[in-house]
CSV table of C-alpha atoms (C1' of nucleotides) in Angstrom, one decimal:
chain,number,residue,atom,x,y,z
R,1,MET,CA,134.6,137.6,121.9
R,2,SER,CA,133.3,134.2,122.9
R,3,ARG,CA,132.1,132.1,120.1
R,4,GLY,CA,128.5,130.9,120.0
R,5,PRO,CA,127.0,128.0,118.1
R,6,GLY,CA,127.6,127.9,114.4
R,7,TRP,CA,124.7,128.3,111.9
R,8,GLU,CA,124.4,124.6,111.3
R,9,ALA,CA,124.1,124.0,115.0
R,10,VAL,CA,121.3,126.6,115.2
R,11,ARG,CA,119.6,125.0,112.1
R,12,ASP,CA,119.7,121.6,113.7
R,13,LEU,CA,118.4,123.0,117.0
R,14,ILE,CA,115.4,124.7,115.4
R,15,ARG,CA,114.7,121.6,113.4
R,16,ALA,CA,114.8,119.5,116.5
R,17,ARG,CA,112.3,121.8,118.3
R,18,VAL,CA,109.9,121.3,115.4
R,19,THR,CA,110.6,117.6,115.2
R,20,ALA,CA,110.1,117.2,119.0
R,21,GLY,CA,106.8,119.0,118.9
R,22,ALA,CA,107.9,122.1,120.9
R,23,LEU,CA,107.1,124.0,117.7
R,24,MET,CA,104.1,122.8,115.6
R,25,PRO,CA,103.2,123.6,112.0
R,26,GLY,CA,101.7,127.1,112.0
R,27,ASP,CA,103.5,128.2,115.1
R,28,ARG,CA,105.4,131.5,115.2
R,29,LEU,CA,109.0,131.5,116.2
R,30,PRO,CA,110.7,134.3,118.2
R,31,ARG,CA,112.3,137.1,116.3
R,32,ASP,CA,115.8,136.4,115.0
R,33,GLU,CA,117.3,138.8,117.5
R,34,ASP,CA,115.7,137.2,120.5
R,35,LEU,CA,116.8,133.8,119.3
R,36,ALA,CA,120.3,135.1,118.9
R,37,VAL,CA,120.4,136.4,122.5
R,38,GLU,CA,118.9,133.1,123.7
R,39,LEU,CA,121.4,131.0,121.9
R,40,GLY,CA,124.4,133.3,122.5
R,41,CYS,CA,125.2,134.1,118.9
R,42,THR,CA,124.6,137.0,116.5
R,43,ARG,CA,121.6,137.6,114.4
R,44,THR,CA,123.7,136.9,111.3
R,45,THR,CA,124.1,133.3,112.5
R,46,VAL,CA,120.5,132.8,113.2
R,47,GLN,CA,119.6,134.3,109.8
R,48,ARG,CA,121.9,131.9,108.0
R,49,ALA,CA,120.2,129.0,109.8
R,50,MET,CA,116.7,130.3,109.0
R,51,GLN,CA,117.7,130.7,105.4
R,52,ALA,CA,118.6,127.1,105.1
R,53,LEU,CA,115.4,125.9,106.9
R,54,THR,CA,113.3,128.1,104.6
R,55,GLU,CA,115.0,126.6,101.5
R,56,ASP,CA,114.4,123.1,103.0
R,57,GLY,CA,110.7,123.9,103.1
R,58,LEU,CA,110.3,123.8,106.9
R,59,LEU,CA,109.8,127.5,107.6
R,60,GLU,CA,108.1,130.5,106.1
R,61,ARG,CA,109.5,133.9,106.7
R,62,ARG,CA,108.0,137.3,106.1
R,63,ARG,CA,109.3,140.8,106.8
R,64,ARG,CA,107.3,142.3,109.6
R,65,GLY,CA,105.3,139.1,109.8
R,66,GLY,CA,108.0,137.0,111.5
R,67,THR,CA,108.9,133.4,111.1
R,68,ARG,CA,106.5,130.5,111.2
R,69,VAL,CA,106.7,126.7,110.8
R,70,ARG,CA,105.0,126.0,107.5
R,71,PRO,CA,101.5,124.7,108.0
R,72,ASP,CA,102.4,122.0,105.4
R,73,PRO,CA,106.1,121.2,105.7
R,74,VAL,CA,107.1,119.9,102.3
R,75,ALA,CA,110.0,117.7,101.4
R,76,ARG,CA,112.5,119.1,98.9
R,77,PRO,CA,115.1,116.4,98.6
R,78,ARG,CA,118.0,117.0,96.2
R,79,VAL,CA,118.4,114.1,93.8
R,80,GLU,CA,121.9,113.7,92.5
R,81,ILE,CA,122.2,113.3,88.8
R,82,PRO,CA,125.8,112.3,88.0
R,83,VAL,CA,127.4,111.6,84.7
R,84,VAL,CA,126.3,108.1,83.7
R,85,ARG,CA,129.8,106.7,83.8
R,86,GLN,CA,130.2,107.8,87.4
R,87,GLU,CA,126.8,106.4,88.4
R,88,VAL,CA,127.9,103.0,87.1
R,89,GLU,CA,131.4,103.1,88.5
R,90,GLY,CA,130.0,104.4,91.8
R,91,ARG,CA,128.1,101.1,92.1
R,92,GLY,CA,131.3,99.2,91.6
R,93,ALA,CA,130.6,98.1,88.1
R,94,VAL,CA,132.6,98.4,84.9
R,95,TYR,CA,131.3,101.1,82.6
R,96,GLY,CA,130.7,100.4,79.0
R,97,TYR,CA,129.3,102.5,76.2
R,98,ARG,CA,128.0,101.7,72.7
R,99,LEU,CA,127.1,104.4,70.2
R,100,GLU,CA,124.1,103.3,68.1
R,101,THR,CA,123.4,106.2,65.8
R,102,ALA,CA,124.5,109.8,65.4
R,103,GLU,CA,122.9,111.8,62.6
R,104,ARG,CA,121.5,115.2,61.7
R,105,ALA,CA,117.8,115.6,61.8
R,106,VAL,CA,115.0,118.0,62.7
R,107,PRO,CA,113.5,117.1,66.1
R,108,PRO,CA,109.8,116.5,66.4
R,109,GLY,CA,107.5,119.1,67.9
R,110,GLU,CA,107.6,117.8,71.5
R,111,VAL,CA,111.4,117.9,71.6
R,112,LEU,CA,111.4,121.4,70.3
R,113,ALA,CA,108.8,122.4,72.8
R,114,ALA,CA,110.8,120.8,75.6
R,115,MET,CA,113.8,122.9,74.5
R,116,GLU,CA,111.6,126.0,74.4
R,117,LEU,CA,112.2,126.5,70.7
R,118,THR,CA,109.5,127.8,68.4
R,119,ALA,CA,111.1,127.3,65.0
R,120,PRO,CA,112.4,123.9,63.8
R,121,GLU,CA,116.1,123.6,63.3
R,122,GLU,CA,118.5,120.8,62.4
R,123,MET,CA,120.2,119.2,65.4
R,124,LEU,CA,122.4,116.2,66.1
R,125,ARG,CA,120.5,113.1,67.2
R,126,VAL,CA,122.6,110.6,69.2
R,127,CYS,CA,121.3,107.3,70.3
R,128,ALA,CA,123.5,105.2,72.6
R,129,LEU,CA,123.6,102.5,75.2
R,130,HIS,CA,125.4,102.7,78.5
R,131,LEU,CA,126.5,99.4,80.0
R,132,ALA,CA,127.3,98.2,83.6
R,133,ASP,CA,129.4,95.1,83.7
R,134,GLY,CA,128.5,94.5,80.1
R,135,ARG,CA,124.7,94.6,80.8
R,136,PRO,CA,122.5,97.3,79.5
R,137,TRP,CA,122.1,100.1,82.1
R,138,LEU,CA,120.6,103.0,80.3
R,139,TRP,CA,119.5,103.7,76.7
R,140,GLU,CA,119.5,107.3,75.7
R,141,ASP,CA,118.0,109.2,72.8
R,142,ARG,CA,119.5,112.6,72.7
R,143,TRP,CA,119.2,115.8,70.6
R,144,VAL,CA,122.0,118.3,70.7
R,145,SER,CA,121.6,121.8,69.4
R,146,LEU,CA,124.1,122.6,66.7
R,147,ALA,CA,123.4,126.3,67.0
R,148,THR,CA,124.5,126.2,70.6
R,149,VAL,CA,127.1,123.4,70.4
R,150,PRO,CA,128.6,123.2,66.9
R,151,ASP,CA,131.8,121.7,68.2
R,152,ILE,CA,129.9,118.4,68.9
R,153,LEU,CA,130.3,117.6,65.2
R,154,GLY,CA,134.0,117.3,65.6
R,155,VAL,CA,133.8,114.8,68.5
R,156,ASP,CA,134.2,111.1,68.0
R,157,LEU,CA,131.1,110.0,69.8
R,158,GLY,CA,132.0,106.4,69.4
R,159,ARG,CA,134.7,106.9,72.0
R,160,VAL,CA,133.3,109.5,74.3
R,161,SER,CA,129.6,109.6,75.2
R,162,ALA,CA,127.7,112.8,74.3
R,163,ASN,CA,126.7,112.9,78.0
R,164,GLU,CA,130.3,113.1,79.2
R,165,TRP,CA,131.5,115.4,76.5
R,166,LEU,CA,128.8,117.9,77.0
R,167,VAL,CA,129.2,117.9,80.7
R,168,ARG,CA,132.9,118.7,80.4
R,169,ASN,CA,132.7,121.1,77.5
R,170,ARG,CA,129.4,122.9,77.7
R,171,PRO,CA,128.3,123.6,81.2
R,172,TRP,CA,124.6,124.5,81.5
R,173,SER,CA,123.1,127.2,83.6
R,174,ARG,CA,119.6,125.7,84.1
R,175,GLY,CA,117.7,122.6,83.4
R,176,ALA,CA,114.4,120.8,83.6
R,177,MET,CA,113.8,117.2,84.4
R,178,ARG,CA,110.8,114.8,84.2
R,179,LEU,CA,110.7,111.3,85.7
R,180,SER,CA,108.1,108.8,84.7
R,181,ALA,CA,107.5,105.2,83.9
R,182,ALA,CA,106.8,103.4,80.5
R,183,VAL,CA,106.2,100.0,79.2
R,184,ALA,CA,109.0,98.4,77.2
R,185,GLY,CA,107.9,97.7,73.6
R,186,PRO,CA,109.7,95.0,71.6
R,187,GLU,CA,112.3,97.4,70.3
R,188,GLU,CA,113.2,98.9,73.7
R,189,ALA,CA,113.2,95.4,75.2
R,190,GLY,CA,115.8,94.4,72.6
R,191,ARG,CA,118.0,97.4,73.3
R,192,LEU,CA,117.8,97.0,77.1
R,193,GLY,CA,117.9,93.2,77.2
R,194,CYS,CA,114.7,92.9,79.2
R,195,ALA,CA,111.3,91.4,78.5
R,196,ALA,CA,108.8,93.2,76.3
R,197,GLY,CA,106.1,94.5,78.7
R,198,ALA,CA,108.6,95.3,81.5
R,199,ALA,CA,108.3,98.6,83.3
R,200,LEU,CA,111.0,101.1,82.3
R,201,PHE,CA,112.1,104.1,84.3
R,202,VAL,CA,112.1,107.1,82.1
R,203,THR,CA,114.3,110.2,82.7
R,204,GLU,CA,113.9,113.2,80.4
R,205,ARG,CA,116.2,116.1,80.8
R,206,THR,CA,116.8,119.4,79.0
R,207,THR,CA,119.6,121.8,79.7
R,208,TRP,CA,120.2,125.4,78.7
R,209,ALA,CA,123.0,127.9,78.7
R,210,GLY,CA,121.0,131.0,79.5
R,211,ALA,CA,118.3,131.1,76.8
R,212,LEU,CA,120.2,128.7,74.4
R,213,PRO,CA,119.1,125.1,74.5
R,214,ILE,CA,122.0,122.7,74.8
R,215,THR,CA,120.5,119.3,74.7
R,216,HIS,CA,117.4,117.3,75.4
R,217,MET,CA,117.6,113.7,76.4
R,218,ARG,CA,115.2,110.8,77.0
R,219,ALA,CA,116.7,107.9,78.8
R,220,LEU,CA,115.2,104.5,79.4
R,221,ALA,CA,116.4,102.2,82.2
R,222,PRO,CA,115.5,98.5,82.6
R,223,PRO,CA,113.8,97.0,85.7
R,224,GLY,CA,116.0,97.3,88.8
R,225,TYR,CA,117.0,100.9,88.1
R,226,ALA,CA,116.0,103.4,90.8
R,227,VAL,CA,116.7,107.0,91.8
R,228,LEU,CA,117.7,107.4,95.4
R,229,SER,CA,117.8,110.4,97.6
R,230,ARG,CA,118.4,111.2,101.3
R,231,PHE,CA,117.3,114.4,102.9
N,1,MET,CA,130.3,152.6,102.4
N,2,SER,CA,129.3,151.9,98.9
N,3,ARG,CA,127.4,148.7,98.3
N,4,GLY,CA,128.7,146.1,96.0
N,5,PRO,CA,126.8,143.3,94.3
N,6,GLY,CA,124.8,140.9,96.4
N,7,TRP,CA,125.8,137.3,96.8
N,8,GLU,CA,123.2,136.1,94.4
N,9,ALA,CA,124.6,138.5,91.7
N,10,VAL,CA,128.0,137.1,92.4
N,11,ARG,CA,126.7,133.6,92.2
N,12,ASP,CA,125.1,134.3,88.8
N,13,LEU,CA,128.2,136.0,87.5
N,14,ILE,CA,130.4,133.1,88.3
N,15,ARG,CA,128.0,130.7,86.9
N,16,ALA,CA,127.8,132.7,83.8
N,17,ARG,CA,131.5,132.7,83.4
N,18,VAL,CA,131.4,128.9,83.5
N,19,THR,CA,128.5,128.6,81.2
N,20,ALA,CA,130.0,131.0,78.7
N,21,GLY,CA,133.3,129.0,78.6
N,22,ALA,CA,135.5,131.6,80.3
N,23,LEU,CA,136.0,129.1,83.0
N,24,MET,CA,136.1,125.4,82.0
N,25,PRO,CA,135.7,122.3,84.1
N,26,GLY,CA,138.9,121.7,86.0
N,27,ASP,CA,139.9,125.4,86.0
N,28,ARG,CA,141.0,127.1,89.1
N,29,LEU,CA,139.2,130.3,90.2
N,30,PRO,CA,140.9,133.3,91.8
N,31,ARG,CA,141.1,133.5,95.6
N,32,ASP,CA,137.9,134.7,97.2
N,33,GLU,CA,139.7,137.8,98.3
N,34,ASP,CA,140.8,138.7,94.8
N,35,LEU,CA,137.4,138.2,93.4
N,36,ALA,CA,136.0,140.4,96.2
N,37,VAL,CA,138.3,143.2,95.2
N,38,GLU,CA,137.5,142.7,91.5
N,39,LEU,CA,133.8,142.7,92.1
N,40,GLY,CA,133.8,145.5,94.7
N,41,CYS,CA,132.3,143.5,97.5
N,42,THR,CA,133.6,141.8,100.6
N,43,ARG,CA,135.0,138.3,100.9
N,44,THR,CA,131.9,137.3,103.0
N,45,THR,CA,129.7,138.0,100.0
N,46,VAL,CA,131.9,136.0,97.6
N,47,GLN,CA,132.0,133.2,100.2
N,48,ARG,CA,128.2,133.0,100.3
N,49,ALA,CA,128.0,132.8,96.5
N,50,MET,CA,130.7,130.1,96.5
N,51,GLN,CA,128.8,128.1,99.1
N,52,ALA,CA,125.7,128.1,97.0
N,53,LEU,CA,127.6,127.1,93.8
N,54,THR,CA,129.4,124.3,95.7
N,55,GLU,CA,126.1,123.0,97.0
N,56,ASP,CA,124.7,123.1,93.4
N,57,GLY,CA,127.5,120.8,92.4
N,58,LEU,CA,129.3,123.3,90.1
N,59,LEU,CA,132.4,124.0,92.1
N,60,GLU,CA,134.8,122.2,94.4
N,61,ARG,CA,136.5,124.1,97.2
N,62,ARG,CA,139.5,123.1,99.4
N,63,ARG,CA,141.3,125.0,102.0
N,64,ARG,CA,144.7,125.9,100.8
N,65,GLY,CA,143.8,124.2,97.5
N,66,GLY,CA,141.6,126.9,96.2
N,67,THR,CA,138.4,126.8,94.2
N,68,ARG,CA,137.9,124.8,91.0
N,69,VAL,CA,135.1,124.2,88.5
N,70,ARG,CA,134.2,120.5,89.1
N,71,PRO,CA,135.7,118.4,86.3
N,72,ASP,CA,132.3,116.7,86.2
N,73,PRO,CA,129.7,119.2,87.1
N,74,VAL,CA,126.7,117.2,88.3
N,75,ALA,CA,123.1,118.3,88.5
N,76,ARG,CA,121.5,118.3,91.9
N,77,PRO,CA,117.9,119.4,91.3
N,78,ARG,CA,115.6,119.6,94.2
N,79,VAL,CA,112.4,117.7,93.6
N,80,GLU,CA,109.4,119.1,95.5
N,81,ILE,CA,107.4,116.5,97.3
N,82,PRO,CA,104.2,118.2,98.5
N,83,VAL,CA,101.3,116.8,100.5
N,84,VAL,CA,99.3,114.8,98.0
N,85,ARG,CA,96.2,117.0,98.4
N,86,GLN,CA,98.2,120.0,97.4
N,87,GLU,CA,99.8,118.2,94.5
N,88,VAL,CA,96.3,117.4,93.2
N,89,GLU,CA,94.8,120.8,93.9
N,90,GLY,CA,97.9,122.5,92.4
N,91,ARG,CA,97.0,121.0,89.1
N,92,GLY,CA,93.5,122.5,89.3
N,93,ALA,CA,91.8,119.2,90.1
N,94,VAL,CA,89.4,118.4,92.9
N,95,TYR,CA,91.1,116.2,95.6
N,96,GLY,CA,89.4,113.1,96.9
N,97,TYR,CA,90.5,110.5,99.3
N,98,ARG,CA,89.3,107.0,100.1
N,99,LEU,CA,90.6,104.9,103.0
N,100,GLU,CA,90.9,101.3,102.2
N,101,THR,CA,92.2,99.6,105.3
N,102,ALA,CA,93.8,100.6,108.6
N,103,GLU,CA,94.9,97.8,110.8
N,104,ARG,CA,97.7,96.8,113.2
N,105,ALA,CA,100.3,94.4,111.9
N,106,VAL,CA,103.9,93.6,112.0
N,107,PRO,CA,105.7,94.9,108.8
N,108,PRO,CA,107.7,92.5,106.6
N,109,GLY,CA,111.5,92.5,106.8
N,110,GLU,CA,112.1,94.9,103.9
N,111,VAL,CA,109.9,97.6,105.5
N,112,LEU,CA,111.6,97.2,108.8
N,113,ALA,CA,115.0,97.4,107.1
N,114,ALA,CA,113.9,100.6,105.2
N,115,MET,CA,112.9,102.1,108.6
N,116,GLU,CA,116.3,101.1,110.0
N,117,LEU,CA,114.8,98.8,112.6
N,118,THR,CA,116.3,95.5,113.6
N,119,ALA,CA,113.5,94.1,115.8
N,120,PRO,CA,110.0,93.5,114.6
N,121,GLU,CA,107.3,95.6,116.2
N,122,GLU,CA,103.6,96.2,115.6
N,123,MET,CA,102.7,99.2,113.5
N,124,LEU,CA,99.6,100.7,111.9
N,125,ARG,CA,99.2,99.8,108.3
N,126,VAL,CA,97.1,102.2,106.2
N,127,CYS,CA,96.1,101.6,102.6
N,128,ALA,CA,94.4,104.4,100.9
N,129,LEU,CA,93.6,105.9,97.5
N,130,HIS,CA,94.0,109.5,96.5
N,131,LEU,CA,91.8,110.8,93.7
N,132,ALA,CA,92.0,113.7,91.3
N,133,ASP,CA,88.7,114.8,89.9
N,134,GLY,CA,87.3,111.5,91.0
N,135,ARG,CA,89.9,109.5,89.1
N,136,PRO,CA,92.6,107.4,90.9
N,137,TRP,CA,95.8,109.5,91.3
N,138,LEU,CA,97.9,107.6,93.8
N,139,TRP,CA,97.5,104.5,95.8
N,140,GLU,CA,99.5,104.3,99.0
N,141,ASP,CA,100.5,101.5,101.3
N,142,ARG,CA,101.8,103.0,104.5
N,143,TRP,CA,103.3,101.7,107.8
N,144,VAL,CA,103.2,104.1,110.7
N,145,SER,CA,105.3,103.5,113.8
N,146,LEU,CA,103.1,103.2,116.9
N,147,ALA,CA,106.2,103.6,119.1
N,148,THR,CA,106.9,107.0,117.6
N,149,VAL,CA,103.4,108.2,116.8
N,150,PRO,CA,100.9,106.5,119.1
N,151,ASP,CA,98.5,109.4,118.6
N,152,ILE,CA,97.7,108.1,115.1
N,153,LEU,CA,95.4,105.6,116.7
N,154,GLY,CA,93.0,108.3,117.8
N,155,VAL,CA,92.7,109.8,114.3
N,156,ASP,CA,89.8,109.2,112.0
N,157,LEU,CA,91.8,108.2,109.0
N,158,GLY,CA,88.5,108.0,107.0
N,159,ARG,CA,88.3,111.8,107.0
N,160,VAL,CA,92.0,112.9,107.1
N,161,SER,CA,94.7,111.1,105.1
N,162,ALA,CA,97.6,109.7,107.2
N,163,ASN,CA,99.8,111.6,104.8
N,164,GLU,CA,98.3,114.9,105.8
N,165,TRP,CA,97.9,114.2,109.5
N,166,LEU,CA,101.5,113.1,109.9
N,167,VAL,CA,102.8,116.1,108.0
N,168,ARG,CA,100.9,118.5,110.2
N,169,ASN,CA,101.4,116.6,113.5
N,170,ARG,CA,104.7,114.8,113.3
N,171,PRO,CA,107.4,116.7,111.5
N,172,TRP,CA,110.3,114.7,110.4
N,173,SER,CA,114.0,115.6,110.6
N,174,ARG,CA,115.3,113.4,107.8
N,175,GLY,CA,114.1,111.1,105.1
N,176,ALA,CA,115.0,108.8,102.3
N,177,MET,CA,113.3,108.3,99.0
N,178,ARG,CA,113.4,105.8,96.1
N,179,LEU,CA,111.8,106.3,92.7
N,180,SER,CA,111.3,103.4,90.4
N,181,ALA,CA,108.9,101.8,87.9
N,182,ALA,CA,106.8,98.6,88.2
N,183,VAL,CA,104.3,96.7,86.2
N,184,ALA,CA,100.7,96.8,87.3
N,185,GLY,CA,99.3,93.4,88.4
N,186,PRO,CA,95.6,92.8,88.2
N,187,GLU,CA,95.1,93.9,91.8
N,188,GLU,CA,96.9,97.2,91.3
N,189,ALA,CA,95.2,97.8,88.0
N,190,GLY,CA,91.9,97.5,89.7
N,191,ARG,CA,92.8,99.9,92.4
N,192,LEU,CA,94.2,102.5,90.0
N,193,GLY,CA,91.7,102.1,87.3
N,194,CYS,CA,94.3,101.2,84.6
N,195,ALA,CA,95.1,98.2,82.5
N,196,ALA,CA,97.0,95.3,84.0
N,197,GLY,CA,100.5,95.4,82.5
N,198,ALA,CA,100.6,99.2,82.6
N,199,ALA,CA,103.8,100.9,83.8
N,200,LEU,CA,103.4,102.4,87.3
N,201,PHE,CA,105.5,105.1,88.8
N,202,VAL,CA,106.6,104.0,92.3
N,203,THR,CA,107.6,106.3,95.1
N,204,GLU,CA,108.9,104.9,98.3
N,205,ARG,CA,109.6,107.2,101.2
N,206,THR,CA,110.7,106.8,104.8
N,207,THR,CA,110.9,109.6,107.4
N,208,TRP,CA,112.4,109.8,110.8
N,209,ALA,CA,112.4,112.1,113.7
N,210,GLY,CA,116.0,111.8,114.7
N,211,ALA,CA,116.6,108.0,115.1
N,212,LEU,CA,112.9,107.2,115.5
N,213,PRO,CA,111.2,106.0,112.4
N,214,ILE,CA,107.9,107.7,111.7
N,215,THR,CA,106.5,106.1,108.6
N,216,HIS,CA,107.4,104.2,105.5
N,217,MET,CA,105.3,104.5,102.4
N,218,ARG,CA,105.1,102.9,99.0
N,219,ALA,CA,102.9,104.8,96.5
N,220,LEU,CA,101.9,103.6,93.1
N,221,ALA,CA,100.8,106.1,90.4
N,222,PRO,CA,99.0,105.2,87.2
N,223,PRO,CA,100.4,106.1,83.7
N,224,GLY,CA,100.5,109.8,83.1
N,225,TYR,CA,102.0,110.5,86.5
N,226,ALA,CA,105.4,112.2,86.5
N,227,VAL,CA,107.8,114.0,88.8
N,228,LEU,CA,109.0,117.3,87.5
N,229,SER,CA,111.9,119.5,88.6
N,230,ARG,CA,113.5,122.7,87.3
N,231,PHE,CA,117.0,123.6,88.3
L,1,DA,C1',154.8,127.0,107.5
L,2,DA,C1',152.0,129.5,104.8
L,3,DG,C1',148.1,130.1,102.0
L,4,DT,C1',143.4,129.3,101.3
L,5,DG,C1',138.7,128.6,102.6
L,6,DG,C1',135.1,128.5,106.7
L,7,DT,C1',132.7,131.0,109.9
L,8,DC,C1',131.7,134.1,113.5
L,9,DT,C1',130.9,139.0,115.5
L,10,DA,C1',129.4,143.6,115.5
L,11,DG,C1',127.1,147.0,113.5
L,12,DA,C1',124.7,149.3,109.8
L,13,DC,C1',121.2,150.2,106.5
L,14,DC,C1',117.6,148.6,103.4
L,15,DA,C1',113.0,146.5,102.1
L,16,DC,C1',109.1,144.8,102.9
L,17,DT,C1',104.5,144.4,105.1
L,18,DG,C1',101.0,144.0,108.5
L,19,DA,C1',99.0,146.3,112.7
G,1,DC,C1',104.9,153.7,110.2
G,2,DA,C1',107.1,150.7,113.1
G,3,DG,C1',108.7,146.0,113.4
G,4,DT,C1',110.6,142.3,111.2
G,5,DG,C1',113.6,139.9,108.0
G,6,DG,C1',117.4,140.6,104.3
G,7,DT,C1',121.9,141.6,103.3
G,8,DC,C1',126.1,143.9,103.3
G,9,DT,C1',130.8,145.6,105.4
G,10,DA,C1',134.8,145.2,108.1
G,11,DG,C1',137.6,142.6,110.7
G,12,DA,C1',139.0,138.7,113.3
G,13,DC,C1',140.3,134.0,114.2
G,14,DC,C1',140.1,129.2,113.1
G,15,DA,C1',140.8,124.8,110.3
G,16,DC,C1',142.5,122.5,106.9
G,17,DT,C1',145.8,121.1,103.4
G,18,DT,C1',149.3,121.3,100.4
G,19,DG,C1',153.9,122.8,98.7
DNA sequence: AAGTGGTCTAGACCACTGA
DNA sequence: CAGTGGTCTAGACCACTTG
């Protein structure tokens, strides 16, 4: 058999037709089978391309109803959330880490809610500062579920950050994230080495292993911090 | 033929093995073919599951080298960036829109750079405010390439937001995004109806159609705004 | 050089859903 | 209820990379 275009080529070609205006939002595309014949590949290949474009938010597909360009193409960029150490080292800086506190406590209601818990339970609270070239990069206030991750108590969190240990030792299956902005109070300003009143970038993240909450974290970053994404 | 598990089932099963600790970061997985036999499906199905898990940042795959759990599983959540109108209406609020200015001008160097342009060229600059239930929701400062999208000049931007018109009439093929925080100056505070000194959430986004820049936007959101993602 | 993943083809059957 | 997408099987060949 001769070999037709690959599914990525088909994906790019369809996307190009939309981008160039040959297909407009709301328009219906040919059936997969017709496209396959036109392009000289099998329906499987067209299907794989369509699957990717649907996931990207460009197309809508319905059985019997066919494939359409979404009337409102959305953007669904993936943002990459690496381990903090790698984020810092990836920018060519030297990573540093300072543990501030690590103690047992019962988290406040909003943290329990974020972890989808209804009953209060004791957890490990870890506050720490991540540094890039010796300068404050990210301050984190983290709650770790002792019910899900009792082993964390045996870890020397002065040497390994909770972030790194958890990532390597308790993989999650799902998570939730919230990005926002906040004003630095005097306390945060001191921790992050910026002026009080500065605008901080706030990342909140919760991870679960199935239904079990692993950890909830609130991280503050000083001015200059940004999340980037290409799509 | 009997029908084995689907690729999503295989994906969830592998993820569960990692989550449960049966497979730890750094561990090597069986060959696709062995897994296929074990699970009672074909290698194609296993391959599709592995492709998804690799894209999610959980696995690393190398020809000849096999499949491993990433030593540093990262998170790659997709953030959904809808048209502003839908973002507002999706929260059950009434959408409003007010055009502030729309005029031709040459963008400053940082905007040209963000659009990957080397030579200055005249563009359309549109400043507008999006409202939710009559309250300021998002203020945007947008540059639209007249070389790529000359038709924008014939649009009544007092009635349709540039955001919405572009999305429906000039689909992009790639984009870049930057999320950060900034302090509200007196001018921004007035526009957004918040206090000067408040922390604003800043979204910058550029889109292209192939190599042609379509638009670059900088949007400011008042306190309370957040970007959410589940993964 | 051999082992592993990457992808395609060809065909089948299933699952929705809209005419 | 017929047409469209959704997915699987079975098999082949290619591409990379590491032992």
